[in-house]
Coordinates of N, CA and C in Angstrom, one line a residue:
X1 N 0.8 -1.2 0.0 CA 0.0 0.0 0.0 C 0.9 1.3 0.0
X2 N 2.0 1.2 0.8 CA 2.9 2.3 0.9 C 3.4 2.7 -0.5
X3 N 3.8 1.7 -1.3 CA 4.3 1.9 -2.7 C 3.3 2.5 -3.6
X4 N 2.0 2.2 -3.4 CA 0.9 2.7 -4.2 C 0.8 4.2 -3.9
X5 N 0.8 4.6 -2.7 CA 0.6 6.0 -2.3 C 1.8 6.8 -2.8
X6 N 3.0 6.3 -2.6 CA 4.2 7.0 -3.1 C 4.2 7.2 -4.6
X7 N 3.7 6.1 -5.3 CA 3.6 6.2 -6.8 C 2.6 7.2 -7.2
X8 N 1.4 7.3 -6.5 CA 0.4 8.2 -6.8 C 0.9 9.6 -6.6
X9 N 1.6 9.9 -5.5 CA 2.1 11.2 -5.2 C 3.1 11.6 -6.3
X10 N 4.0 10.7 -6.7 CA 5.0 11.0 -7.7 C 4.3 11.3 -9.1
X11 N 3.3 10.5 -9.4 CA 2.5 10.7 -10.6 C 1.9 12.1 -10.6
X12 N 1.3 12.5 -9.5 CA 0.6 13.8 -9.4 C 1.7 14.9 -9.6
X13 N 2.8 14.8 -9.0 CA 3.9 15.8 -9.0 C 4.4 16.0 -10.5
X14 N 4.6 14.8 -11.2 CA 5.1 14.9 -12.5 C 4.0 15.5 -13.4
X15 N 2.7 15.1 -13.2 CA 1.6 15.7 -14.0 C 1.5 17.2 -13.8
X16 N 1.6 17.6 -12.6 CA 1.5 19.1 -12.3 C 2.7 19.8 -13.0
X17 N 3.9 19.2 -12.9 CA 5.1 19.9 -13.5 C 4.9 20.0 -15.0
X18 N 4.4 18.9 -15.6 CA 4.2 18.9 -17.1 C 3.2 20.0 -17.5
X19 N 2.1 20.1 -16.7 CA 1.1 21.2 -17.0 C 1.7 22.6 -16.9
X20 N 2.5 22.8 -15.8 CA 3.1 24.1 -15.7 C 4.1 24.4 -16.8
X21 N 4.8 23.4 -17.2 CA 5.8 23.6 -18.3 C 5.1 23.9 -19.6
X22 N 4.0 23.3 -19.8 CA 3.2 23.5 -21.1 C 2.8 25.0 -21.2
X23 N 2.6 25.7 -20.1 CA 2.2 27.1 -20.1 C 0.7 27.3 -20.2
X24 N 0.3 28.5 -20.1 CA -1.1 28.9 -20.2 C -1.3 29.5 -21.5
X25 N -2.4 29.1 -22.2 CA -2.7 29.6 -23.6 C -3.7 30.7 -23.6
X26 N -3.6 31.6 -24.6 CA -4.5 32.7 -24.8 C -4.7 32.8 -26.3
X27 N -5.8 33.4 -26.7 CA -6.1 33.5 -28.1 C -6.9 34.8 -28.4
X28 N -6.9 35.2 -29.6 CA -7.6 36.4 -30.0 C -7.9 36.4 -31.5
X29 N -8.8 37.2 -31.9 CA -9.1 37.5 -33.3 C -8.6 38.8 -33.7
X30 N -7.9 38.9 -34.8 CA -7.5 40.3 -35.3 C -8.6 40.8 -36.1
X31 N -9.1 42.0 -35.7 CA -10.2 42.7 -36.4 C -9.8 44.1 -36.6
X32 N -10.4 44.8 -37.6 CA -10.0 46.2 -37.9 C -10.2 47.0 -36.7
X33 N -9.3 48.0 -36.5 CA -9.4 48.9 -35.4 C -10.5 49.9 -35.6
X34 N -11.0 50.5 -34.6 CA -12.1 51.5 -34.8 C -11.6 52.6 -35.8
X35 N -12.5 53.0 -36.7 CA -12.2 53.9 -37.8 C -13.3 54.9 -38.1
X36 N -13.0 55.8 -38.9 CA -14.0 56.8 -39.4 C -14.1 56.7 -40.9
X37 N -14.9 57.5 -41.5 CA -15.1 57.4 -43.0 C -13.8 57.7 -43.7
X38 N -12.8 58.5 -43.2 CA -11.6 58.8 -43.9 C -10.6 57.6 -43.9
X39 N -10.8 56.7 -42.9 CA -9.8 55.5 -42.9 C -10.5 54.2 -43.2
X40 N -11.8 54.2 -43.5 CA -12.6 53.0 -43.7 C -12.0 52.0 -44.7
X41 N -11.6 52.5 -45.8 CA -11.0 51.7 -46.9 C -9.7 51.1 -46.6
X42 N -8.9 51.7 -45.7 CA -7.6 51.3 -45.4 C -7.5 50.3 -44.2
X43 N -8.5 50.3 -43.4 CA -8.5 49.5 -42.2 C -9.4 48.3 -42.4
X44 N -8.8 47.3 -43.0 CA -9.5 46.1 -43.4 C -8.7 44.8 -43.1
X45 N -9.3 43.7 -43.0 CA -8.5 42.5 -42.9 C -8.9 41.7 -41.6
X46 N -8.5 40.5 -41.5 CA -8.8 39.6 -40.4 C -7.6 38.8 -40.0
X47 N -7.7 38.1 -38.9 CA -6.6 37.2 -38.5 C -6.9 36.5 -37.2
X48 N -6.0 35.7 -36.8 CA -6.1 34.9 -35.5 C -4.8 34.9 -34.8
X49 N -4.8 35.0 -33.5 CA -3.6 35.0 -32.7 C -3.7 34.0 -31.6
X50 N -2.6 33.3 -31.3 CA -2.5 32.4 -30.2 C -1.2 32.8 -29.4
X51 N -1.2 32.6 -28.1 CA -0.1 33.0 -27.3 C 0.0 32.0 -26.2
X52 N 1.2 31.7 -25.8 CA 1.5 30.8 -24.6 C 2.4 31.5 -23.6
X53 N 1.9 31.6 -22.4 CA 2.7 32.1 -21.3 C 3.4 31.0 -20.6
X54 N 4.7 31.1 -20.5 CA 5.5 30.0 -19.9 C 6.7 30.7 -19.2
X55 N 6.8 30.6 -17.9 CA 7.9 31.1 -17.1 C 8.1 32.6 -17.4
X56 N 7.0 33.4 -17.5 CA 7.1 34.8 -17.7 C 7.4 35.3 -19.1
X57 N 7.5 34.4 -20.0 CA 7.6 34.7 -21.4 C 6.4 34.4 -22.2
X58 N 6.0 35.4 -23.0 CA 4.8 35.2 -23.8 C 5.2 34.9 -25.3
X59 N 5.0 33.7 -25.8 CA 5.3 33.4 -27.2 C 4.0 33.6 -28.0
X60 N 4.1 34.4 -29.0 CA 2.9 34.8 -29.9 C 3.1 34.2 -31.3
X61 N 2.0 33.7 -31.8 CA 2.0 33.2 -33.2 C 0.6 33.5 -33.7
X62 N 0.6 33.9 -35.0 CA -0.7 34.2 -35.6 C -0.6 34.4 -37.1
X63 N -1.8 34.7 -37.7 CA -1.8 34.9 -39.1 C -2.8 36.0 -39.4
X64 N -2.7 36.6 -40.6 CA -3.6 37.7 -41.0 C -3.7 37.6 -42.5
X65 N -4.9 38.2 -43.0 CA -5.1 38.3 -44.5 C -6.1 39.4 -44.7
X66 N -6.1 39.8 -46.0 CA -7.1 40.8 -46.4 C -6.8 42.2 -46.2
X67 N -5.5 42.6 -45.8 CA -5.1 43.9 -45.6 C -5.1 44.7 -46.9
X68 N -5.4 46.0 -46.9 CA -5.4 46.8 -48.1 C -4.0 47.2 -48.6
X69 N -3.0 47.0 -47.7 CA -1.6 47.2 -48.0 C -0.7 46.3 -47.1
X70 N 0.5 46.3 -47.4 CA 1.5 45.4 -46.7 C 1.6 45.8 -45.2
X71 N 1.6 44.7 -44.4 CA 1.9 44.9 -42.9 C 3.3 45.5 -42.8
X72 N 3.4 46.4 -41.8 CA 4.7 47.1 -41.6 C 5.3 46.7 -40.2
X73 N 4.4 46.4 -39.2 CA 4.9 46.1 -37.9 C 3.8 45.4 -37.1
X74 N 4.2 44.8 -36.0 CA 3.3 44.2 -35.1 C 3.8 44.5 -33.7
X75 N 2.9 44.7 -32.7 CA 3.3 45.1 -31.4 C 2.4 44.4 -30.4
X76 N 2.9 44.1 -29.2 CA 2.2 43.7 -28.0 C 1.9 45.0 -27.2
X77 N 0.7 45.3 -26.9 CA 0.3 46.5 -26.2 C -0.5 46.1 -24.9
X78 N -0.5 47.0 -23.9 CA -1.2 46.8 -22.7 C -2.1 48.0 -22.4
X79 N -3.4 47.7 -22.4 CA -4.4 48.7 -22.0 C -4.8 48.6 -20.6
X80 N -5.6 49.5 -20.1 CA -6.1 49.5 -18.7 C -7.1 48.4 -18.5
X81 N -7.8 48.0 -19.6 CA -8.7 46.9 -19.6 C -9.0 46.5 -21.1
X82 N -9.7 45.4 -21.3 CA -10.0 45.0 -22.6 C -10.7 46.1 -23.4
X83 N -10.3 46.4 -24.6 CA -10.9 47.5 -25.4 C -10.4 48.9 -25.2
X84 N -9.5 49.0 -24.2 CA -8.9 50.3 -23.9 C -7.5 50.3 -24.4
X85 N -7.2 51.2 -25.4 CA -5.8 51.2 -26.0 C -4.8 51.6 -25.0
X86 N -3.5 51.1 -25.2 CA -2.4 51.4 -24.3 C -1.1 51.3 -25.0
X87 N 0.0 51.5 -24.3 CA 1.3 51.6 -24.8 C 1.9 50.3 -25.3
X88 N 2.8 50.4 -26.2 CA 3.6 49.2 -26.7 C 4.4 48.7 -25.5
X89 N 4.4 47.4 -25.3 CA 5.3 46.8 -24.3 C 6.2 45.8 -24.9
X90 N 6.1 45.6 -26.3 CA 7.0 44.7 -27.0 C 6.7 44.7 -28.5
X91 N 7.8 44.4 -29.2 CA 7.6 44.3 -30.7 C 7.6 42.8 -31.1
X92 N 6.9 42.6 -32.2 CA 6.7 41.3 -32.8 C 7.1 41.4 -34.3
X93 N 7.4 40.2 -34.9 CA 7.7 40.2 -36.3 C 6.4 40.0 -37.1
X94 N 6.3 40.6 -38.3 CA 5.1 40.4 -39.1 C 5.6 40.3 -40.6
X95 N 5.0 39.4 -41.3 CA 5.3 39.3 -42.8 C 4.9 40.7 -43.4
X96 N 5.8 41.2 -44.3 CA 5.6 42.5 -44.9 C 4.8 42.2 -46.2
X97 N 3.5 41.9 -46.0 CA 2.6 41.6 -47.1 C 1.2 41.8 -46.6
X98 N 0.2 41.7 -47.5 CA -1.2 41.9 -47.2 C -1.7 40.6 -46.5
X99 N -1.0 39.5 -46.6 CA -1.3 38.3 -45.9 C 0.0 37.7 -45.4
X100 N -0.1 37.2 -44.2 CA 1.1 36.6 -43.6 C 1.0 36.2 -42.2
X101 N 2.1 36.2 -41.5 CA 2.2 35.7 -40.1 C 2.8 36.7 -39.2
X102 N 2.4 36.6 -37.9 CA 2.9 37.4 -36.8 C 3.6 36.4 -35.8
X103 N 4.7 36.7 -35.3 CA 5.4 35.9 -34.3 C 6.4 36.6 -33.4
X104 N 6.7 36.0 -32.3 CA 7.7 36.6 -31.4 C 7.5 36.2 -30.0
X105 N 8.5 36.4 -29.2 CA 8.5 36.1 -27.8 C 8.9 37.4 -27.0
X106 N 8.1 37.6 -25.9 CA 8.4 38.8 -25.1 C 8.3 38.4 -23.6
X107 N 9.4 38.9 -22.9 CA 9.4 38.7 -21.4 C 8.5 39.7 -20.8
X108 N 7.6 39.2 -19.9 CA 6.6 40.1 -19.2 C 7.0 40.3 -17.8
X109 N 6.6 41.5 -17.3 CA 6.8 41.8 -15.9 C 5.6 41.1 -15.1
X110 N 5.6 41.1 -13.8 CA 4.4 40.6 -13.0 C 3.2 41.4 -13.3
X111 N 3.3 42.7 -13.5 CA 2.1 43.6 -13.8 C 1.6 43.3 -15.2
X112 N 2.4 43.0 -16.1 CA 2.0 42.6 -17.5 C 1.3 41.3 -17.5
X113 N 1.8 40.3 -16.7 CA 1.2 39.0 -16.6 C -0.2 39.2 -16.0
X114 N -0.3 40.0 -15.0 CA -1.6 40.2 -14.4 C -2.6 40.8 -15.4
X115 N -2.1 41.8 -16.2 CA -2.9 42.4 -17.3 C -3.3 41.4 -18.3
X116 N -2.4 40.5 -18.7 CA -2.7 39.5 -19.7 C -3.9 38.6 -19.1
X117 N -3.8 38.2 -17.9 CA -4.8 37.3 -17.3 C -6.2 38.0 -17.2
X118 N -6.2 39.3 -17.1 CA -7.5 40.0 -17.1 C -8.0 40.5 -18.5
X119 N -7.2 40.1 -19.5 CA -7.6 40.4 -20.9 C -7.2 41.8 -21.4
X120 N -6.2 42.4 -20.7 CA -5.8 43.8 -21.1 C -4.6 43.9 -22.0
X121 N -4.1 42.7 -22.5 CA -3.0 42.8 -23.5 C -3.6 42.5 -24.9
X122 N -3.1 43.1 -25.9 CA -3.5 42.9 -27.3 C -2.4 43.1 -28.3
X123 N -2.6 42.5 -29.4 CA -1.7 42.6 -30.5 C -2.2 43.7 -31.5
X124 N -1.3 44.6 -31.9 CA -1.7 45.6 -32.9 C -0.9 45.3 -34.1
X125 N -1.5 45.2 -35.3 CA -0.9 45.1 -36.6 C -1.0 46.4 -37.3
X126 N 0.1 46.9 -37.7 CA 0.2 48.1 -38.5 C 0.4 47.8 -40.0
X127 N -0.1 48.7 -40.9 CA 0.1 48.5 -42.3 C 0.5 49.8 -43.0
X128 N 1.0 49.7 -44.2 CA 1.4 50.9 -44.9 C 0.3 52.0 -45.0
X129 N -0.9 51.6 -45.2 CA -2.0 52.5 -45.3 C -2.7 52.8 -43.9
X130 N -2.3 52.1 -42.9 CA -2.9 52.3 -41.6 C -1.7 52.2 -40.6
X131 N -0.8 53.1 -40.6 CA 0.4 53.0 -39.8 C 0.2 53.1 -38.3
X132 N -1.0 53.6 -37.9 CA -1.3 53.7 -36.4 C -2.2 52.6 -36.0
X133 N -2.2 51.5 -36.8 CA -3.0 50.4 -36.4 C -4.0 50.0 -37.4
X134 N -3.8 48.8 -38.0 CA -4.8 48.3 -38.9 C -5.8 47.3 -38.2
X135 N -5.2 46.5 -37.4 CA -6.0 45.4 -36.7 C -5.6 45.3 -35.2
X136 N -6.5 44.9 -34.4 CA -6.3 44.6 -33.0 C -6.7 43.2 -32.7
X137 N -6.0 42.5 -31.8 CA -6.5 41.2 -31.3 C -6.2 41.1 -29.8
X138 N -7.3 41.2 -29.1 CA -7.2 41.1 -27.6 C -7.0 39.7 -27.2
X139 N -6.0 39.4 -26.4 CA -5.7 38.1 -25.9 C -6.6 37.7 -24.8
X140 N -7.3 36.5 -24.9 CA -8.2 36.0 -23.9 C -7.8 34.6 -23.6
X141 N -8.1 34.2 -22.3 CA -7.9 32.8 -21.9 C -9.2 32.1 -22.3
X142 N -9.1 31.1 -23.2 CA -10.3 30.4 -23.7 C -11.0 29.6 -22.6
X143 N -10.3 29.3 -21.5 CA -11.0 28.6 -20.5 C -11.5 29.4 -19.4
X144 N -11.3 30.7 -19.5 CA -11.8 31.6 -18.4 C -13.3 31.8 -18.3
X145 N -13.8 32.0 -17.1 CA -15.2 32.2 -17.0 C -15.5 33.6 -17.5
X146 N -16.4 33.8 -18.4 CA -16.7 35.1 -19.0 C -17.4 36.1 -18.1
X147 N -17.7 35.7 -16.9 CA -18.4 36.6 -16.0 C -17.5 37.7 -15.5

C-alpha cells in the first residue's frame, strides 16, 4: 500500500510539472481597429492570434489576411482593460505583405502577466495605409469564466 501511495504522489507531481511547463494559452481574433469614414477603406482584414505564457515569457503566433496594404509592424500592447488602447510593451515580427504571419516572444513583468490574465493585452498590426493600427487582437484565456 505504501508503494501505491508514493507512486500516486509522484505521478501527481510529474503531471503538475508537465502542466506548468506547457504554459497557459491565450487566443484572439485580429479585427479592424475603430475607424471613421476617412480611414474605412484602409482599415480592413482579419486574422487569428494564439499565445502561450511560460515562465514569464509570452510566445505569440498568428496569421492575417485581407489587408489593403502590406503589414509594416506588429506590437504587443497593454491597455487599462480589454478594449482600452495602451502603450507598446514589446515588438513582434510580421510578414511584410497583405497576408502573412505574426510571431515573437516577449518577457513580461508581473504587472504585465496580471494584465494578460484579465484580458488587457492585445496585438496591434500596422500596415502601410494604416500606420497607427490596422487590426487589434485582444488576448483572452479560452478557459476563463466570461463573468
